[in-house]
Amino acid sequence: MAARNRRRSAARKRREQRLKAGLIGGAVCVVLLVVFWQVIWPYLVSGLLLIGAVVGGWRLWRTNRLIQGRDHQWRHEEAVKAGHRTLSEVDVMSGGEFEDFVVDLCRRDGCTEVRRVGGSHDDGADVLGHLPDGRSMVIQCKRYSPKSRIPSREVRDLLGARVHFKADVAIFVTTTYFTGPSERTAVQNGVVAVHRDHLGMWNSGASLLSLNEVNGVGQGDRRHRVRWKETYE
């Protein structure tokens, strides 16, 4: 019992000593602050102002990023609404109107230097420009009846246009579908084959670059083709 009391007494003394040391240290700091206040207050105020400026600047930067992100999303949604056409409306466009429609979709998605070059001597290209990532592109546009099919020779014409214009990416956009061989020719040679289903996705807001992820798919199974024939043939 006596030993336990001695340990408690020693512990209490140590706590009292630490408390006294803390009080003395605090008092010394207060004295030094008072004595040297004229010297240190400009540095103290400057430090506080600097911290405030950093925190305020970071908050402004974060707020600006949020506003820009929301503004970009809003502009994209408005562009989709403004440029949206039903596929039935697209089907009755002239060839030139369809090319303009594709140009508008490209610009909506951030493509640059987009222009029509279609005509009697277009060298297999209807639209030229650059993708948002900077790669050059050449586009062939075919506004065909849904009953038609894109043959392999037209895909090969686009491959020639890609070489002629030294484009990085070739894109074939149509209102109908590709034949099996023409679609294989496109996929095997890196041509983005935008058939009717993909055109509907693009028109509804999907980005042009995202269509490359579904390249070569989406023309439907046998039941889909039967329903398609019943509708258009």
Tab-separated table of C-alpha atoms in Angstrom:
chain	number	residue	atom	x	y	z
A	1	MET	CA	0.000	0.000	0.000
A	2	ALA	CA	2.805	2.403	0.953
A	3	ALA	CA	4.614	1.664	-2.320
A	4	ARG	CA	1.434	2.347	-4.307
A	5	ASN	CA	0.960	5.662	-2.504
A	6	ARG	CA	4.541	6.639	-3.283
A	7	ARG	CA	4.044	5.873	-6.996
A	8	ARG	CA	0.843	7.957	-7.051
A	9	SER	CA	2.609	10.805	-5.293
A	10	ALA	CA	5.499	10.684	-7.770
A	11	ALA	CA	3.104	10.659	-10.735
A	12	ARG	CA	1.198	13.617	-9.288
A	13	LYS	CA	4.432	15.560	-8.834
A	14	ARG	CA	5.439	14.883	-12.441
A	15	ARG	CA	2.053	16.141	-13.683
A	16	GLU	CA	2.398	19.262	-11.553
A	17	GLN	CA	5.889	19.846	-12.901
A	18	ARG	CA	4.731	19.496	-16.521
A	19	LEU	CA	1.837	21.862	-15.816
A	20	LYS	CA	4.180	24.439	-14.292
A	21	ALA	CA	6.572	24.095	-17.238
A	22	GLY	CA	3.689	24.618	-19.648
A	23	LEU	CA	2.488	27.685	-17.768
A	24	ILE	CA	5.967	29.114	-17.663
A	25	GLY	CA	6.482	28.423	-21.390
A	26	GLY	CA	3.152	30.054	-22.210
A	27	ALA	CA	3.991	33.061	-20.067
A	28	VAL	CA	7.354	33.410	-21.782
A	29	CYS	CA	5.691	33.275	-25.192
A	30	VAL	CA	3.213	35.967	-24.154
A	31	VAL	CA	6.012	38.160	-22.834
A	32	LEU	CA	8.065	37.694	-25.995
A	33	LEU	CA	4.986	38.432	-28.113
A	34	VAL	CA	4.339	41.645	-26.218
A	35	VAL	CA	7.987	42.711	-26.237
A	36	PHE	CA	8.612	41.978	-29.899
A	37	TRP	CA	5.103	42.713	-31.183
A	38	GLN	CA	6.248	45.702	-33.209
A	39	VAL	CA	8.722	43.459	-35.009
A	40	ILE	CA	6.660	40.334	-35.641
A	41	TRP	CA	3.169	41.709	-36.307
A	42	PRO	CA	3.855	42.578	-39.986
A	43	TYR	CA	5.064	39.008	-40.604
A	44	LEU	CA	2.121	37.550	-38.713
A	45	VAL	CA	-0.404	39.621	-40.641
A	46	SER	CA	1.331	38.853	-43.948
A	47	GLY	CA	1.239	35.143	-43.166
A	48	LEU	CA	-2.458	35.240	-42.355
A	49	LEU	CA	-3.192	37.226	-45.524
A	50	LEU	CA	-1.183	34.765	-47.599
A	51	ILE	CA	-3.056	31.791	-46.155
A	52	GLY	CA	-6.366	33.552	-46.764
A	53	ALA	CA	-5.382	34.333	-50.348
A	54	VAL	CA	-4.360	30.711	-51.017
A	55	VAL	CA	-7.574	29.320	-49.535
A	56	GLY	CA	-9.704	31.889	-51.348
A	57	GLY	CA	-7.914	31.269	-54.644
A	58	TRP	CA	-8.380	27.508	-54.331
A	59	ARG	CA	-12.100	27.948	-53.651
A	60	LEU	CA	-12.471	30.287	-56.623
A	61	TRP	CA	-10.613	27.811	-58.858
A	62	ARG	CA	-12.810	24.919	-57.701
A	63	THR	CA	-15.977	26.983	-58.179
A	64	ASN	CA	-14.837	28.040	-61.659
A	65	ARG	CA	-14.159	24.414	-62.630
A	66	LEU	CA	-17.624	23.389	-61.463
A	67	ILE	CA	-19.258	26.253	-63.355
A	68	GLN	CA	-17.291	25.459	-66.526
A	69	GLY	CA	-18.208	21.790	-66.294
A	70	ARG	CA	-21.887	22.562	-65.870
A	71	ASP	CA	-21.753	25.135	-68.667
A	72	HIS	CA	-20.091	22.641	-71.017
A	73	GLN	CA	-22.732	20.026	-70.194
A	74	TRP	CA	-25.524	22.556	-70.696
A	75	ARG	CA	-24.116	23.706	-74.039
A	76	HIS	CA	-23.775	20.106	-75.209
A	77	GLU	CA	-27.358	19.319	-74.223
A	78	GLU	CA	-28.617	22.466	-75.943
A	79	ALA	CA	-26.622	21.627	-79.066
A	80	VAL	CA	-28.141	18.152	-79.107
A	81	LYS	CA	-31.650	19.622	-78.757
A	82	ALA	CA	-31.039	22.276	-81.398
A	83	GLY	CA	-29.519	19.892	-83.936
A	84	HIS	CA	-31.685	16.855	-83.252
A	85	ARG	CA	-33.515	15.379	-86.197
A	86	THR	CA	-35.533	12.220	-86.372
A	87	LEU	CA	-34.210	9.629	-88.793
A	88	SER	CA	-37.396	10.090	-90.801
A	89	GLU	CA	-36.463	13.747	-91.282
A	90	VAL	CA	-32.925	12.754	-92.226
A	91	ASP	CA	-34.261	10.257	-94.792
A	92	VAL	CA	-35.869	13.032	-96.841
A	93	MET	CA	-32.805	15.302	-96.891
A	94	SER	CA	-30.927	15.929	-100.082
A	95	GLY	CA	-27.331	14.746	-100.336
A	96	GLY	CA	-26.020	18.250	-99.586
A	97	GLU	CA	-28.360	18.693	-96.642
A	98	PHE	CA	-27.201	15.382	-95.220
A	99	GLU	CA	-23.567	16.468	-95.522
A	100	ASP	CA	-24.400	19.712	-93.701
A	101	PHE	CA	-26.169	17.649	-91.035
A	102	VAL	CA	-23.020	15.548	-90.524
A	103	VAL	CA	-20.880	18.713	-90.399
A	104	ASP	CA	-23.117	20.126	-87.648
A	105	LEU	CA	-22.837	16.908	-85.622
A	106	CYS	CA	-19.041	17.007	-85.931
A	107	ARG	CA	-18.874	20.615	-84.776
A	108	ARG	CA	-21.240	19.850	-81.908
A	109	ASP	CA	-18.763	17.231	-80.672
A	110	GLY	CA	-15.799	19.614	-80.734
A	111	CYS	CA	-14.307	18.787	-84.134
A	112	THR	CA	-12.402	21.682	-85.705
A	113	GLU	CA	-11.830	23.024	-89.228
A	114	VAL	CA	-14.816	20.978	-90.412
A	115	ARG	CA	-15.869	21.761	-93.975
A	116	ARG	CA	-17.760	20.227	-96.870
A	117	VAL	CA	-15.741	19.242	-99.905
A	118	GLY	CA	-18.353	17.053	-101.619
A	119	GLY	CA	-19.074	17.513	-105.290
A	120	SER	CA	-18.509	15.936	-108.669
A	121	HIS	CA	-14.743	15.919	-108.105
A	122	ASP	CA	-14.580	15.257	-104.370
A	123	ASP	CA	-11.951	12.486	-104.613
A	124	GLY	CA	-14.125	10.210	-102.485
A	125	ALA	CA	-14.578	12.692	-99.623
A	126	ASP	CA	-17.559	14.762	-98.544
A	127	VAL	CA	-16.304	16.291	-95.274
A	128	LEU	CA	-12.818	17.095	-93.978
A	129	GLY	CA	-11.723	18.295	-90.567
A	130	HIS	CA	-10.009	17.383	-87.326
A	131	LEU	CA	-11.273	15.320	-84.423
A	132	PRO	CA	-11.268	16.862	-80.923
A	133	ASP	CA	-7.983	15.041	-80.186
A	134	GLY	CA	-6.311	16.720	-83.190
A	135	ARG	CA	-6.289	13.815	-85.660
A	136	SER	CA	-7.312	14.670	-89.213
A	137	MET	CA	-10.419	12.981	-90.595
A	138	VAL	CA	-12.089	12.376	-93.927
A	139	ILE	CA	-15.799	11.524	-94.056
A	140	GLN	CA	-17.892	9.976	-96.797
A	141	CYS	CA	-21.637	10.665	-96.450
A	142	LYS	CA	-24.282	8.540	-98.155
A	143	ARG	CA	-27.925	9.507	-97.718
A	144	TYR	CA	-29.429	6.367	-99.190
A	145	SER	CA	-32.852	4.821	-98.905
A	146	PRO	CA	-33.089	2.381	-95.982
A	147	LYS	CA	-33.739	-0.334	-98.587
A	148	SER	CA	-30.222	0.080	-99.984
A	149	ARG	CA	-26.939	-1.380	-98.773
A	150	ILE	CA	-23.442	0.087	-98.838
A	151	PRO	CA	-21.255	-2.132	-101.080
A	152	SER	CA	-17.575	-2.831	-100.505
A	153	ARG	CA	-16.448	-0.672	-103.428
A	154	GLU	CA	-17.710	2.479	-101.724
A	155	VAL	CA	-15.726	1.638	-98.603
A	156	ARG	CA	-12.665	1.101	-100.801
A	157	ASP	CA	-13.263	4.514	-102.373
A	158	LEU	CA	-13.093	6.023	-98.893
A	159	LEU	CA	-9.845	4.172	-98.222
A	160	GLY	CA	-8.449	5.823	-101.330
A	161	ALA	CA	-9.663	9.203	-100.104
A	162	ARG	CA	-7.905	8.664	-96.782
A	163	VAL	CA	-4.634	8.129	-98.658
A	164	HIS	CA	-5.291	11.038	-101.024
A	165	PHE	CA	-5.998	13.526	-98.228
A	166	LYS	CA	-3.395	11.984	-95.887
A	167	ALA	CA	-6.067	11.726	-93.191
A	168	ASP	CA	-5.530	9.887	-89.918
A	169	VAL	CA	-9.113	8.623	-89.637
A	170	ALA	CA	-11.702	7.647	-92.260
A	171	ILE	CA	-15.411	7.710	-91.356
A	172	PHE	CA	-18.304	6.430	-93.454
A	173	VAL	CA	-21.699	7.835	-92.414
A	174	THR	CA	-24.886	6.496	-93.965
A	175	THR	CA	-28.629	6.410	-93.381
A	176	THR	CA	-28.744	2.711	-94.240
A	177	TYR	CA	-26.610	-0.370	-93.458
A	178	PHE	CA	-23.490	-2.020	-94.843
A	179	THR	CA	-23.336	-5.375	-96.510
A	180	GLY	CA	-21.465	-8.016	-94.529
A	181	PRO	CA	-18.358	-7.831	-96.767
A	182	SER	CA	-18.340	-4.016	-96.794
A	183	GLU	CA	-18.574	-3.853	-93.008
A	184	ARG	CA	-15.704	-6.329	-92.675
A	185	THR	CA	-13.663	-4.289	-95.156
A	186	ALA	CA	-14.294	-1.173	-93.084
A	187	VAL	CA	-13.424	-2.721	-89.728
A	188	GLN	CA	-10.318	-4.521	-91.027
A	189	ASN	CA	-8.979	-1.278	-92.503
A	190	GLY	CA	-9.767	0.998	-89.557
A	191	VAL	CA	-12.728	2.765	-91.145
A	192	VAL	CA	-15.415	3.883	-88.688
A	193	ALA	CA	-18.618	2.509	-90.247
A	194	VAL	CA	-21.501	4.652	-88.985
A	195	HIS	CA	-24.630	2.832	-90.151
A	196	ARG	CA	-28.250	3.766	-89.455
A	197	ASP	CA	-28.326	2.552	-85.836
A	198	HIS	CA	-25.080	4.328	-84.976
A	199	LEU	CA	-26.278	7.476	-86.754
A	200	GLY	CA	-29.326	7.434	-84.479
A	201	MET	CA	-27.045	7.184	-81.428
A	202	TRP	CA	-24.845	10.027	-82.697
A	203	ASN	CA	-27.856	12.208	-83.436
A	204	SER	CA	-29.216	11.539	-79.934
A	205	GLY	CA	-26.066	12.811	-78.192
A	206	ALA	CA	-23.406	10.098	-78.348
A	207	SER	CA	-20.026	11.575	-79.288
A	208	LEU	CA	-18.350	10.832	-82.601
A	209	LEU	CA	-15.323	9.324	-80.846
A	210	SER	CA	-17.543	6.950	-78.858
A	211	LEU	CA	-18.882	5.412	-82.084
A	212	ASN	CA	-15.481	3.843	-82.699
A	213	GLU	CA	-16.070	1.648	-79.629
A	214	VAL	CA	-19.084	-0.007	-81.309
A	215	ASN	CA	-17.586	-0.113	-84.788
A	216	GLY	CA	-18.595	-3.265	-86.642
A	217	VAL	CA	-21.603	-4.094	-84.469
A	218	GLY	CA	-25.235	-3.080	-84.210
A	219	GLN	CA	-26.699	-4.055	-87.579
A	220	GLY	CA	-29.064	-6.438	-85.860
A	221	ASP	CA	-29.716	-10.170	-85.802
A	222	ARG	CA	-31.932	-12.171	-88.184
A	223	ARG	CA	-35.185	-11.108	-86.477
A	224	HIS	CA	-34.109	-7.476	-86.670
A	225	ARG	CA	-33.450	-7.807	-90.411
A	226	VAL	CA	-36.836	-9.456	-90.952
A	227	ARG	CA	-38.620	-6.553	-89.230
A	228	TRP	CA	-36.501	-4.104	-91.213
A	229	LYS	CA	-37.524	-5.755	-94.525
A	230	GLU	CA	-41.180	-5.726	-93.509
A	231	THR	CA	-40.905	-1.998	-92.833
A	232	TYR	CA	-38.943	-0.831	-95.870
A	233	GLU	CA	-39.498	-3.431	-98.586
